[in-house]
Structure formats: structure tokens, C-alpha cells
PDB file of C-alpha atoms in Angstrom:
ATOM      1  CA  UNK A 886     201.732 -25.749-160.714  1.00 61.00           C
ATOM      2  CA  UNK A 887     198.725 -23.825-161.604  1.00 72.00           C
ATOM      3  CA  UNK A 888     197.738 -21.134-158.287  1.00 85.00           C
ATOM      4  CA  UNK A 889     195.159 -19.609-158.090  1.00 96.00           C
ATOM      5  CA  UNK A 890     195.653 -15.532-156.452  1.00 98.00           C
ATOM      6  CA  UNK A 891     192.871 -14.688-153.759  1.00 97.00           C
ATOM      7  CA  UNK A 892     192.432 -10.871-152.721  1.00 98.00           C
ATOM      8  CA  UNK A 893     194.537  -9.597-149.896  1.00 98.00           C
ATOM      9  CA  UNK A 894     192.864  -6.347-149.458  1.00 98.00           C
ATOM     10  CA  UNK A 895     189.315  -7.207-149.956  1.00 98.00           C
ATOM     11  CA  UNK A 896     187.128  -5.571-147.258  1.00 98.00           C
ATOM     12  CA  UNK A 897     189.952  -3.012-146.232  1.00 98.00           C
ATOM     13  CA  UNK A 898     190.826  -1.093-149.943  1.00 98.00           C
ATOM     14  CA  UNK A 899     187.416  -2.265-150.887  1.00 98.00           C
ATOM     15  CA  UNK A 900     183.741  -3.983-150.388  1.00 98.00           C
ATOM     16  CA  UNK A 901     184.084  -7.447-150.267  1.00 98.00           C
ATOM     17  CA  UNK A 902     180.226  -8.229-150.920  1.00 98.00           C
ATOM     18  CA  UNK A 903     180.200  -8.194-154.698  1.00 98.00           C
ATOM     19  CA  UNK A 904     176.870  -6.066-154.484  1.00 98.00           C
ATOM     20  CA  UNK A 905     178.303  -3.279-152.694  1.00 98.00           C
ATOM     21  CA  UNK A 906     181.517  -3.389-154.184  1.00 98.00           C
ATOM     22  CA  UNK A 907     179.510  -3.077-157.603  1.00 98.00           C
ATOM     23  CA  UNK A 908     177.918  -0.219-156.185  1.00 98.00           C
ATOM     24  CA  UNK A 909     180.803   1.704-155.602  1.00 98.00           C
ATOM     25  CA  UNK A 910     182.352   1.442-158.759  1.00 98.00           C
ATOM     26  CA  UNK A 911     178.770   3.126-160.504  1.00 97.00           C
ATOM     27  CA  UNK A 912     179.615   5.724-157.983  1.00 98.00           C
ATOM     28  CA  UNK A 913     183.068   6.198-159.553  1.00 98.00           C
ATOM     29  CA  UNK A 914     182.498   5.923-163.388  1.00 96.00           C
ATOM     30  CA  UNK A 915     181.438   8.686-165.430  1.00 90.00           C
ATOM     31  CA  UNK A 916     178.872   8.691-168.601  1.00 86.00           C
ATOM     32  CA  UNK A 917     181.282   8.136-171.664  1.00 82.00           C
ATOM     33  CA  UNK A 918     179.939   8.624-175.235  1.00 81.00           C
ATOM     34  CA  UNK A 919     182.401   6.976-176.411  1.00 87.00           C
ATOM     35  CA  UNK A 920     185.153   4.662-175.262  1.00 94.00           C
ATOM     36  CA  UNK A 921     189.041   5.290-176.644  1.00 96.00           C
ATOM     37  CA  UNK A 922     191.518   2.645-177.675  1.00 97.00           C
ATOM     38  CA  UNK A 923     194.546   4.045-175.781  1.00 98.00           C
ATOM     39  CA  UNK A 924     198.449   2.456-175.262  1.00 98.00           C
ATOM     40  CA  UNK A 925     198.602   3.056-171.320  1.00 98.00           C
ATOM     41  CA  UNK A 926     196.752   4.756-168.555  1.00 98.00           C
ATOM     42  CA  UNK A 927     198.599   6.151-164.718  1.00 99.00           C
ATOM     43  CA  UNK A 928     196.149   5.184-162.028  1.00 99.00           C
ATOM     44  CA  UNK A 929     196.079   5.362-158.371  1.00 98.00           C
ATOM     45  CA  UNK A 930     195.823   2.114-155.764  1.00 98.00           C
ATOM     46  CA  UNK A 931     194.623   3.675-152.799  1.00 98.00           C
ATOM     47  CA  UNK A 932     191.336   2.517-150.535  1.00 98.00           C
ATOM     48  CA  UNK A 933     188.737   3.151-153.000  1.00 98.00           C
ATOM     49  CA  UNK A 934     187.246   5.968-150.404  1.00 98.00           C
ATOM     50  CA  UNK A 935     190.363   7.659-151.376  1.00 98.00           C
ATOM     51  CA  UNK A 936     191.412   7.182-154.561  1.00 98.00           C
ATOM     52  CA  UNK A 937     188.203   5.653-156.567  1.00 98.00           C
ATOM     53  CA  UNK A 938     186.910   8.738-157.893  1.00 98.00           C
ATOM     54  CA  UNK A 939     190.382   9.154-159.939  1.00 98.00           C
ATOM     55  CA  UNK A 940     190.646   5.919-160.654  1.00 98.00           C
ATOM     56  CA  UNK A 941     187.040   5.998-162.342  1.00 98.00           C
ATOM     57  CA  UNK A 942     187.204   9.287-164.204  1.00 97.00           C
ATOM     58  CA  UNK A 943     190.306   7.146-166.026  1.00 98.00           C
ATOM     59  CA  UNK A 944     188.506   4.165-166.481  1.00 98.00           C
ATOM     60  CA  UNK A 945     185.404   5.726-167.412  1.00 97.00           C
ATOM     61  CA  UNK A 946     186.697   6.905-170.944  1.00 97.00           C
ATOM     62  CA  UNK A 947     188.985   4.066-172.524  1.00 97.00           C
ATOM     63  CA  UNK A 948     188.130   0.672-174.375  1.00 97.00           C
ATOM     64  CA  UNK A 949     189.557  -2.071-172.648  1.00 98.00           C
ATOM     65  CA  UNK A 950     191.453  -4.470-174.783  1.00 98.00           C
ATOM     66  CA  UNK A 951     191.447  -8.512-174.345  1.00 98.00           C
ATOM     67  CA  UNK A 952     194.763  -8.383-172.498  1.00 98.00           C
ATOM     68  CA  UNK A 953     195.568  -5.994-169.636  1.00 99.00           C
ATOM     69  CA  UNK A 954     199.347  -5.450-168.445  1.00 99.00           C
ATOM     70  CA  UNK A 955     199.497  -4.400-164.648  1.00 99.00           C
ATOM     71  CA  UNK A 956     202.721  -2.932-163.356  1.00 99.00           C
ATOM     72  CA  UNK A 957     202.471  -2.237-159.827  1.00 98.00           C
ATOM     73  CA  UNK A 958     205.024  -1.157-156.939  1.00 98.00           C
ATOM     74  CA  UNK A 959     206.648  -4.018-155.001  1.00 98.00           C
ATOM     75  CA  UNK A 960     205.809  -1.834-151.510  1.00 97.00           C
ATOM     76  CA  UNK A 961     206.512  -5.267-149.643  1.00 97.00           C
ATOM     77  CA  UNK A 962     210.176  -6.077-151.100  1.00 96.00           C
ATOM     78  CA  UNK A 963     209.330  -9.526-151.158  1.00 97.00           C
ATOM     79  CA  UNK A 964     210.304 -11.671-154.343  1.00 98.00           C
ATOM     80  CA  UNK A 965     211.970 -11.031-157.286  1.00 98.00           C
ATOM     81  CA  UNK A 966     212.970  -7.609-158.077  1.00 98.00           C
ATOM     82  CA  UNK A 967     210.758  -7.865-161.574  1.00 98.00           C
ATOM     83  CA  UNK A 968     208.027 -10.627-160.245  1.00 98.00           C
ATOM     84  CA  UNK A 969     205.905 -11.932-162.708  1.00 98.00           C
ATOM     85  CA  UNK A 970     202.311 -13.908-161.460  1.00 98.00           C
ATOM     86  CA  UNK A 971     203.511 -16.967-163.580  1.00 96.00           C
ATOM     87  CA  UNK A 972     200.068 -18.789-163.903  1.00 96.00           C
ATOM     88  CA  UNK A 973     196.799 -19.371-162.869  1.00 97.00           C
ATOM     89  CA  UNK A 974     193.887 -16.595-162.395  1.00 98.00           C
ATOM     90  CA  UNK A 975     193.137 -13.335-159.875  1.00 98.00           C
ATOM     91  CA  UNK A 976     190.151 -13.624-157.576  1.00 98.00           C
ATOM     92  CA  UNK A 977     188.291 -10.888-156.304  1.00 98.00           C
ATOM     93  CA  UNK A 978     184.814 -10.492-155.374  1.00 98.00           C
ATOM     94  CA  UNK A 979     183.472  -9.971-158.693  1.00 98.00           C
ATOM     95  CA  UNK A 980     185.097 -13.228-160.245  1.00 98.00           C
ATOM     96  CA  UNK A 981     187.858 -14.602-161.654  1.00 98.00           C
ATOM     97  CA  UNK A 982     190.546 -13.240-164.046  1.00 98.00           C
ATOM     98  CA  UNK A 983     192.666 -15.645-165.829  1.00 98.00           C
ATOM     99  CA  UNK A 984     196.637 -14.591-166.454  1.00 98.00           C
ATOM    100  CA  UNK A 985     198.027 -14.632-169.865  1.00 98.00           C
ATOM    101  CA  UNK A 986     199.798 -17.541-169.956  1.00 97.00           C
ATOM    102  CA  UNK A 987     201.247 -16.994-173.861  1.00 97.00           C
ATOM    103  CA  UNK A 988     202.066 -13.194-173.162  1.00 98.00           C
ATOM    104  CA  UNK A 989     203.766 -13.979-170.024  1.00 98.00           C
ATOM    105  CA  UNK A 990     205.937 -16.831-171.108  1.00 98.00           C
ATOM    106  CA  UNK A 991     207.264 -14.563-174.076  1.00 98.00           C
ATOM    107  CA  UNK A 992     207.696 -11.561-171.543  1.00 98.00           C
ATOM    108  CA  UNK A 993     209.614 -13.908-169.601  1.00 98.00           C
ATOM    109  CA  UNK A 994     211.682 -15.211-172.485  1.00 98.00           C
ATOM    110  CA  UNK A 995     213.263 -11.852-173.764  1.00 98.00           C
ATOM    111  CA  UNK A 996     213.573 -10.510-170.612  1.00 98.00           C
ATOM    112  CA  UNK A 997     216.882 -10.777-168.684  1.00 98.00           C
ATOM    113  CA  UNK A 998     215.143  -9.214-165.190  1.00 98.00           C
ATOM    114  CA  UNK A 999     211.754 -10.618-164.602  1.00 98.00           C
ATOM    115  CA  UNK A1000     211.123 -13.829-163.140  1.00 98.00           C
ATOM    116  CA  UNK A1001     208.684 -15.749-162.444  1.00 98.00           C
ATOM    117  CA  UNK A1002     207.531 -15.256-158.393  1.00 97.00           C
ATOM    118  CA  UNK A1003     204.438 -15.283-156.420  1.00 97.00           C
ATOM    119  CA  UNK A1004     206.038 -14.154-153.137  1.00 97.00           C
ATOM    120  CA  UNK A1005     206.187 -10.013-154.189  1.00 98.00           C
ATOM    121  CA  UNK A1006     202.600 -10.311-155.516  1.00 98.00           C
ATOM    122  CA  UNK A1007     200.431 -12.437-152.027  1.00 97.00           C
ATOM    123  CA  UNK A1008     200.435  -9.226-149.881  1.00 98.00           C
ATOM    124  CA  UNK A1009     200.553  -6.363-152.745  1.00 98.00           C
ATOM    125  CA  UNK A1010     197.452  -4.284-153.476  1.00 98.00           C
ATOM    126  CA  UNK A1011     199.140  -2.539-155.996  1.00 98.00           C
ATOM    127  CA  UNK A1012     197.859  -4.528-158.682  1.00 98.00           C
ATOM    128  CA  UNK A1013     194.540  -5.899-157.105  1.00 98.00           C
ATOM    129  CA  UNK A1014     192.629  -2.853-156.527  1.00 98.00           C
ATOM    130  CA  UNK A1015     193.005  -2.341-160.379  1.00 98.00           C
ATOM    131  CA  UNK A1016     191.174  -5.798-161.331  1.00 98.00           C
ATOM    132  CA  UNK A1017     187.324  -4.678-159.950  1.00 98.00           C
ATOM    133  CA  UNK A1018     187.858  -1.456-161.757  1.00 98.00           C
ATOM    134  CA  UNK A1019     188.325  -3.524-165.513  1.00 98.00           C
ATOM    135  CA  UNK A1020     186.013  -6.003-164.207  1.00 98.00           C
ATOM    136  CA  UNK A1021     183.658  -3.298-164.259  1.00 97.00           C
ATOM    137  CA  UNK A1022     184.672  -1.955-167.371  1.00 97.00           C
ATOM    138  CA  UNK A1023     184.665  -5.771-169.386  1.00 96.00           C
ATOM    139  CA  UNK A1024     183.863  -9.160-168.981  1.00 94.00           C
ATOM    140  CA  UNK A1025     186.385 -11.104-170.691  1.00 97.00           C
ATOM    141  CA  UNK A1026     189.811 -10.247-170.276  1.00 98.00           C
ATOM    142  CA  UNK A1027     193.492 -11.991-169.456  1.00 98.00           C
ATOM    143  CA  UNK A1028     195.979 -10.145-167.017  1.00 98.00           C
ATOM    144  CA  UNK A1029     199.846  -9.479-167.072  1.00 98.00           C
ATOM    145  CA  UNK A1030     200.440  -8.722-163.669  1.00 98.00           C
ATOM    146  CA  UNK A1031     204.352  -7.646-162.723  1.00 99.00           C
ATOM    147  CA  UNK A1032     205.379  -6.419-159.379  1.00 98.00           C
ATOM    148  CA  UNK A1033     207.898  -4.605-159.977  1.00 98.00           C
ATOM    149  CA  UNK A1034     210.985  -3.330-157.457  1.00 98.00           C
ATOM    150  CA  UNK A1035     214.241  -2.565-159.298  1.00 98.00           C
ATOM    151  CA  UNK A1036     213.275   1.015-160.461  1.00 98.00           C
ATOM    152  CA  UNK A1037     217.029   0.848-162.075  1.00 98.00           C
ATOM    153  CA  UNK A1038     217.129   2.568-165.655  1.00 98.00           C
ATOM    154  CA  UNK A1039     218.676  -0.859-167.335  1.00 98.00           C
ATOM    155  CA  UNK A1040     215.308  -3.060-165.454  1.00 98.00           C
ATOM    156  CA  UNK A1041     213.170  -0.190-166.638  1.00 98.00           C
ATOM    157  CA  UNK A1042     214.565  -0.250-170.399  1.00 98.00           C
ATOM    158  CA  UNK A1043     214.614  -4.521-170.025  1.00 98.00           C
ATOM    159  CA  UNK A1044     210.932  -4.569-168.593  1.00 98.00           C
ATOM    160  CA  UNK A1045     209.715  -2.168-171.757  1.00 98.00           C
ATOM    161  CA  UNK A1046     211.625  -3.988-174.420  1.00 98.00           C
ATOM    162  CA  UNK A1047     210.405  -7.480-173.569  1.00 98.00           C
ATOM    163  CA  UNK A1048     206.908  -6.349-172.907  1.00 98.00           C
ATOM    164  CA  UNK A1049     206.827  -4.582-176.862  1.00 98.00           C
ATOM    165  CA  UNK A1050     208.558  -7.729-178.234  1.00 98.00           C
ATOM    166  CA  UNK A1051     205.648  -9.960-175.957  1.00 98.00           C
ATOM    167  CA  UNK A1052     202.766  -7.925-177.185  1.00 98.00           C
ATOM    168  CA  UNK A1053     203.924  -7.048-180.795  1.00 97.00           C
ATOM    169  CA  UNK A1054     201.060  -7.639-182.742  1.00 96.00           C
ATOM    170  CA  UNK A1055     198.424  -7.639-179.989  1.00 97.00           C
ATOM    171  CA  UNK A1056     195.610  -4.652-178.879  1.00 97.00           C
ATOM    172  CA  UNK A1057     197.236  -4.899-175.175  1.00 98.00           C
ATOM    173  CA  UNK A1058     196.485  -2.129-172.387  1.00 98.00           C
ATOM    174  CA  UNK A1059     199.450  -1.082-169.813  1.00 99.00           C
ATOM    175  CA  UNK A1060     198.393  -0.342-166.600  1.00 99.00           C
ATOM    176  CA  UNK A1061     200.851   1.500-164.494  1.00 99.00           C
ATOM    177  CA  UNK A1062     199.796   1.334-160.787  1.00 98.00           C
ATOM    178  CA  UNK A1063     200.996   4.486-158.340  1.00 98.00           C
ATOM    179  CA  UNK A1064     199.889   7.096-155.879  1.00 98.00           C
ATOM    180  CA  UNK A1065     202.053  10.342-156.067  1.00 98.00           C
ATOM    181  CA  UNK A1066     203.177  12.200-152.815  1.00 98.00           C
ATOM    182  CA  UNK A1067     202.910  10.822-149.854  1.00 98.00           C
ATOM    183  CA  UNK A1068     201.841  12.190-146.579  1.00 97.00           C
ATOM    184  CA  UNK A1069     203.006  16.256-147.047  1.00 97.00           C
ATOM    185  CA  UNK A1070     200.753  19.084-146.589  1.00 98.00           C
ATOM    186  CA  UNK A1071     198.440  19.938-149.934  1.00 98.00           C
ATOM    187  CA  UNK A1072     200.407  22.979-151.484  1.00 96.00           C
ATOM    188  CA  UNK A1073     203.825  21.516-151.646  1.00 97.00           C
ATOM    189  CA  UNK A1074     202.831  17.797-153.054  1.00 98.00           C
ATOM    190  CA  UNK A1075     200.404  19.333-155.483  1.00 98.00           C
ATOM    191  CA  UNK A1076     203.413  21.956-156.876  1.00 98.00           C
ATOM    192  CA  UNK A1077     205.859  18.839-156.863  1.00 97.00           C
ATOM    193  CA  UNK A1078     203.251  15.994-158.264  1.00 98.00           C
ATOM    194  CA  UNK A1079     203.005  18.792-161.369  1.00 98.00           C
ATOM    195  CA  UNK A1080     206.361  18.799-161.820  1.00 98.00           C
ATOM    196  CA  UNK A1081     206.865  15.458-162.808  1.00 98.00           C
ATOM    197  CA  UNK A1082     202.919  15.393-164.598  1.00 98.00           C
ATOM    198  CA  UNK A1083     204.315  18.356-166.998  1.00 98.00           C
ATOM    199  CA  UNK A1084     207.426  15.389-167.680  1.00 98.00           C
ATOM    200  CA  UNK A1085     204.931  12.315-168.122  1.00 98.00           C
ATOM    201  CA  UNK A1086     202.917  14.370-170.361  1.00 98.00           C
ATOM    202  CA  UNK A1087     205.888  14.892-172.769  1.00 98.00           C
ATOM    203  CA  UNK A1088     206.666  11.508-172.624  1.00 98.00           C
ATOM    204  CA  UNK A1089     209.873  11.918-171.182  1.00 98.00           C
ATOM    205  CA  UNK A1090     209.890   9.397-168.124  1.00 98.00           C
ATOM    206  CA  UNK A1091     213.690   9.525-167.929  1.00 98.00           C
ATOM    207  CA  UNK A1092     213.377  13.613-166.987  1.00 98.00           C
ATOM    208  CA  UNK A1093     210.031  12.429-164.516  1.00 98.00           C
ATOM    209  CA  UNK A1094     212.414  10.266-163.047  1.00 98.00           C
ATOM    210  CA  UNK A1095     215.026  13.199-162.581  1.00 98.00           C
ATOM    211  CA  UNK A1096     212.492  15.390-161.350  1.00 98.00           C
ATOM    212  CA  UNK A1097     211.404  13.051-158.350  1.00 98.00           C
ATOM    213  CA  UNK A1098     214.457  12.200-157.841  1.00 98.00           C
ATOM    214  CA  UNK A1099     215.368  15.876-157.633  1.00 98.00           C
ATOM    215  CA  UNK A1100     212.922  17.423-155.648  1.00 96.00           C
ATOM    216  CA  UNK A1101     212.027  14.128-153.355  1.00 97.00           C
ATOM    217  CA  UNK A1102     208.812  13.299-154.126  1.00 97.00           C
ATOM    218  CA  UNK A1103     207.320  10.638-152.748  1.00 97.00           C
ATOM    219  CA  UNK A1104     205.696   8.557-156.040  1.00 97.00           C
ATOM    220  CA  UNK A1105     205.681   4.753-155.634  1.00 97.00           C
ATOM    221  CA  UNK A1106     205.253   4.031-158.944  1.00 98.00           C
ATOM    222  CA  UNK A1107     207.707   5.592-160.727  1.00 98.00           C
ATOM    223  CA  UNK A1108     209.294   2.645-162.366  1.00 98.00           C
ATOM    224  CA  UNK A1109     205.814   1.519-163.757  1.00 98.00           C
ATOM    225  CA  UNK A1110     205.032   4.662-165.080  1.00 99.00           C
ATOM    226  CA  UNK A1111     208.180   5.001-166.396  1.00 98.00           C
ATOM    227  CA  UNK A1112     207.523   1.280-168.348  1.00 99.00           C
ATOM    228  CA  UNK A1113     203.965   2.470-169.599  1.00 98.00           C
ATOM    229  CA  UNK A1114     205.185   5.808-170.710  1.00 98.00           C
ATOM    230  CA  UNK A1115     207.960   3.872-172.744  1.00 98.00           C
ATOM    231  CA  UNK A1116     205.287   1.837-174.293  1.00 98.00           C
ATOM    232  CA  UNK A1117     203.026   4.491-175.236  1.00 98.00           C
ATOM    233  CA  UNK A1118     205.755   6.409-177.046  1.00 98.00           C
ATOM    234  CA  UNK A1119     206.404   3.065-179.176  1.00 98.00           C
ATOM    235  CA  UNK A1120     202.797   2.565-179.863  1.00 97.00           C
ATOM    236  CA  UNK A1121     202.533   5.879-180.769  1.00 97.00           C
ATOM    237  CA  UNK A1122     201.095   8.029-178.340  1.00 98.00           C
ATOM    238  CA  UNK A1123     202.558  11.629-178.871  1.00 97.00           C
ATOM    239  CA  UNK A1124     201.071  12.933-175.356  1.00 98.00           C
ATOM    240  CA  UNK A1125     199.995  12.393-171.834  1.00 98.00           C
ATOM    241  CA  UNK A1126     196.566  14.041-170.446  1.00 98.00           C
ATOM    242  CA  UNK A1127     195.639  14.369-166.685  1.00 98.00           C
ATOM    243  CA  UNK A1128     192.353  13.255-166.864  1.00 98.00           C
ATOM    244  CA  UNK A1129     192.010  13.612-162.713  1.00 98.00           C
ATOM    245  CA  UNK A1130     194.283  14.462-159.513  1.00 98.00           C
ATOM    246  CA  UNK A1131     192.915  14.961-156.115  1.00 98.00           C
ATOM    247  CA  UNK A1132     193.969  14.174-152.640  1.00 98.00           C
ATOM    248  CA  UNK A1133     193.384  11.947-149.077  1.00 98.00           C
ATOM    249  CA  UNK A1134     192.543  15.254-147.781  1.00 98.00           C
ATOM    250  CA  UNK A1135     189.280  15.725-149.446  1.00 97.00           C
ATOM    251  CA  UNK A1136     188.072  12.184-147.213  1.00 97.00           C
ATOM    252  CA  UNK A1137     190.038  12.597-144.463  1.00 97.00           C
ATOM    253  CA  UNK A1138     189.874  16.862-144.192  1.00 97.00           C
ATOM    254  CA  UNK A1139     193.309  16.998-143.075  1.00 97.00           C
ATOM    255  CA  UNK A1140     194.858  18.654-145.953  1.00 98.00           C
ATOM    256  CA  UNK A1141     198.463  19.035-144.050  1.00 98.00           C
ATOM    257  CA  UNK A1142     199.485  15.035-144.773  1.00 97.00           C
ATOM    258  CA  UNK A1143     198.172  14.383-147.654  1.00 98.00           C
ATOM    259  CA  UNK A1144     198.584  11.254-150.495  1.00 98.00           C
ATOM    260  CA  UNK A1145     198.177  12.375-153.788  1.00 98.00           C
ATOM    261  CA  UNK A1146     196.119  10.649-156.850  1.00 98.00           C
ATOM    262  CA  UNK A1147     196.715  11.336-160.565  1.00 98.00           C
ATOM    263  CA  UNK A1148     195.211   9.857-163.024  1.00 98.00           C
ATOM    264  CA  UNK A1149     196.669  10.070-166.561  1.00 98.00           C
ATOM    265  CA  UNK A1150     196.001   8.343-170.157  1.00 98.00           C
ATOM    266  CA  UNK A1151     198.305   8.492-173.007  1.00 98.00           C
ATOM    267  CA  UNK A1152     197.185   8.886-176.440  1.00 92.00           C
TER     268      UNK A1152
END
């Protein structure tokens, strides 16, 4: 059965009038010369108040490819550890984004932990707050979206291999959705969120995933980014830039509980 997903955070994260909501994402992008064909890209899924401006300054410089994979944080723990939208198209104020149907039935097929689930995905922003943002960016597009829970090393290695083996052949972009620290003062999440950027920019997700495992830090995301990092070394990136980082505190001016933005692109 074909379902259709309508926005759960419209009007909260973000402007639910497609004018104004168009008007806040000029705000956030940046004059690009040129646009760059990258594997993946790290950005944040705060309200766009908070996190927009990071979220942008990634956006702003990369070509956006005809298929977009979205791996987002199950925050809910609903569904399926690995829950894949199975069919159907994303609403948000801007319009509609069809799934890829082809993509996601051969994720699905070499993949011994995703399933196909709606339940993890009906109350998850992770994933949503990213769709204005490419909507913005291109006009005709298909989405991949996974929520994804089991942050195990064997679902993170499972998740990467059938996604490669699902896209071989295809210009695909993987989205890994994730705030860093949460709610710390400034100084120590910034000097732990670097700890685990200097890993991601290596390439080496299974030392990020030491690292905030080590030192407790707070990122949501770590399983995505660990999955887009994966898939970035196999399409050949060699590095990972932060292209922005900032904090709740620069909104909110209460810079001792902060949540933390990075945003990152591989190439």
C-alpha cells in the first residue's frame, strides 16, 4: 500500500507557509560559484532558528544528485531498529518528494537489518527537516529515507554494504542526519565535538565511535555518520572538511547548556 508521509514538525522546526519557509532558507544559503559533486555530507536537524545557518553553509556548496539517501537517528525507538520508508512520497510545505522505490527494494534485498517500517519514521524530524533544505537546492529528486536505531558495529557495516551494492552505479548523495553535544556548557562540548570531528575527518568512523563512546558525548547520529563516512571512503573521498559548527547558545544566549551543530562534507 502506497502512503503518503506528511510533516510532523512543520510550524515547530520550521515555517509551515511555503513563502516564509522559502524565505528562511535564502537566509541560510550562501553565494556558491560553483556547486561540488560530493559522496556524503554531516548535517544538523535542529529548529531551523538553531541549526539552519549550518545546515545552509553545507548545502550551499554541493550538487545535488537525482537520488538522496537520508540516515537519521531513531530518537523515538519506535519501529524497526533499521526502518526503511518503504513507499510512497514526503510532504512538506514546499511539495512533494517521491521515495526511491528501485533503490530501496535493492537496499532492502542485501540487507539482513533493515526493514521495511513506517512506525520509527511518523514522529521523527530527523530526516524531515533535511527535505526543504534539498528542495531548495533542486527540483527533481527521489529520497532514501532510513531511521536508523541499532548503532551496533555489525548494523552499521550491514547498512553500508547494502546501501554500496543498492547504489553501485548511480550519482547518489548520503545524508547523515545529527546534532553533536547535547545540553553542556560551550567549552567542554566544543573540546569534545572536535575530538570526534579530527576522527570523521580521517575517515575513521570506527575511532569517532570510540571517541564518543570514550569521553561521553552526547551525538545522536553517530551510527549515520558512521554509514556516510563508510560510503565516502568507498566512493573515494580521502577527507572530511568542517564546513560550519556553531551552537543553541548563539539563539538562545545561554552558552552553559548548549546543543552543538557541525556541519561536514566529504570529498
Amino acid at each position: 500500500m502506497v502512503m503518503d508521509r506528511k510533516p510532523y514538525v512543520a510550524g515547530r522546526f520550521y515555517p509551515d507557509d511555503p513563502q516564509k519557509l522559502g524565505s528562511m532558507l535564502e537566509s541560510f544559503f550562501e553565494v556558491a560559484d560553483t556547486k561540488t559533486a560530493v559522496p556524503s555530507i554531516i548535517v544538523p536537524h535542529a529548529g531551523y532558528m538553531y541549526s539552519g545557518k549550518v545546515a545552509g553553509a553545507v548545502y550551499s556548496k554541493i550538487a545535488v544528485p537525482e537520488i538522496v539517501v537520508i540516515i537519521g537517528p531513531n530518537h523515538t525507538g519506535l519501529g524497526a531498529p533499521i526502518s526503511i520508508w518503504p513507499d510512497g512520497s514526503w510532504e512538506t510545505p514546499l511539495g512533494n518528494v517521491p521515495v526511491d522505490n528501485g533503490t530501496i527494494m535493492a537496499l532492502l534485498n542485501n540487507s539482513r537489518h533493515a526493514k521495511p517500517d513506517i512506525q520509527a519514521h511518523l514522529n521523527e524530524h530527523s530526516i524531515e527537516v533535511q527535505i526543504p533544505f534539498l528542495q531548495y537546492c533542486k527540483k527533481d529528486f527521489k529520497i532514501v529515507p532510513i531511521a536508523m536505531g541499532d548503532y551496533s558495529i555489525e548494523a552499521i557495516e550491514d547498512l553500508a554494504n547494502a546501501l554500496d551494492k543498492a547504489t553501485s552505479g548511480k550519482e547518489v548523495l548520503f545524508v547523515a542526519s545529527s546534532d553533536f553535544s547535547h545540553y553542556e556548557p560551550e567549552y567542554t562540548a566544543k573540546a569534545r565535538d572536535r575530538m570526534a570531528i579530527d576522527e570523521i575527518k580521517k575517515l575513521d568512523w570506527m575511532a569517532m565511535l570510540r571517541v564518543v563512546a570514550e569521553k561521553e558525548i552526547t551525538m545522536c547520529g553517530a551510527g549515520p555518520i558512521a554509514v556516510a563516512t563508510e560510503l565516502a571512503k568507498r566512493r573515494g573521498a580521502t577527507s572530511g572538511k568542517l564546513l560550519a559548527y556553531s551552537n543553541s547558545g548563539v539563539m538562545s544566549h545561554d552558552f552553559s547548556n548548549v546543543v552543538t551543530y557541525a556541519g561536514m562534507a566529504f570529498r
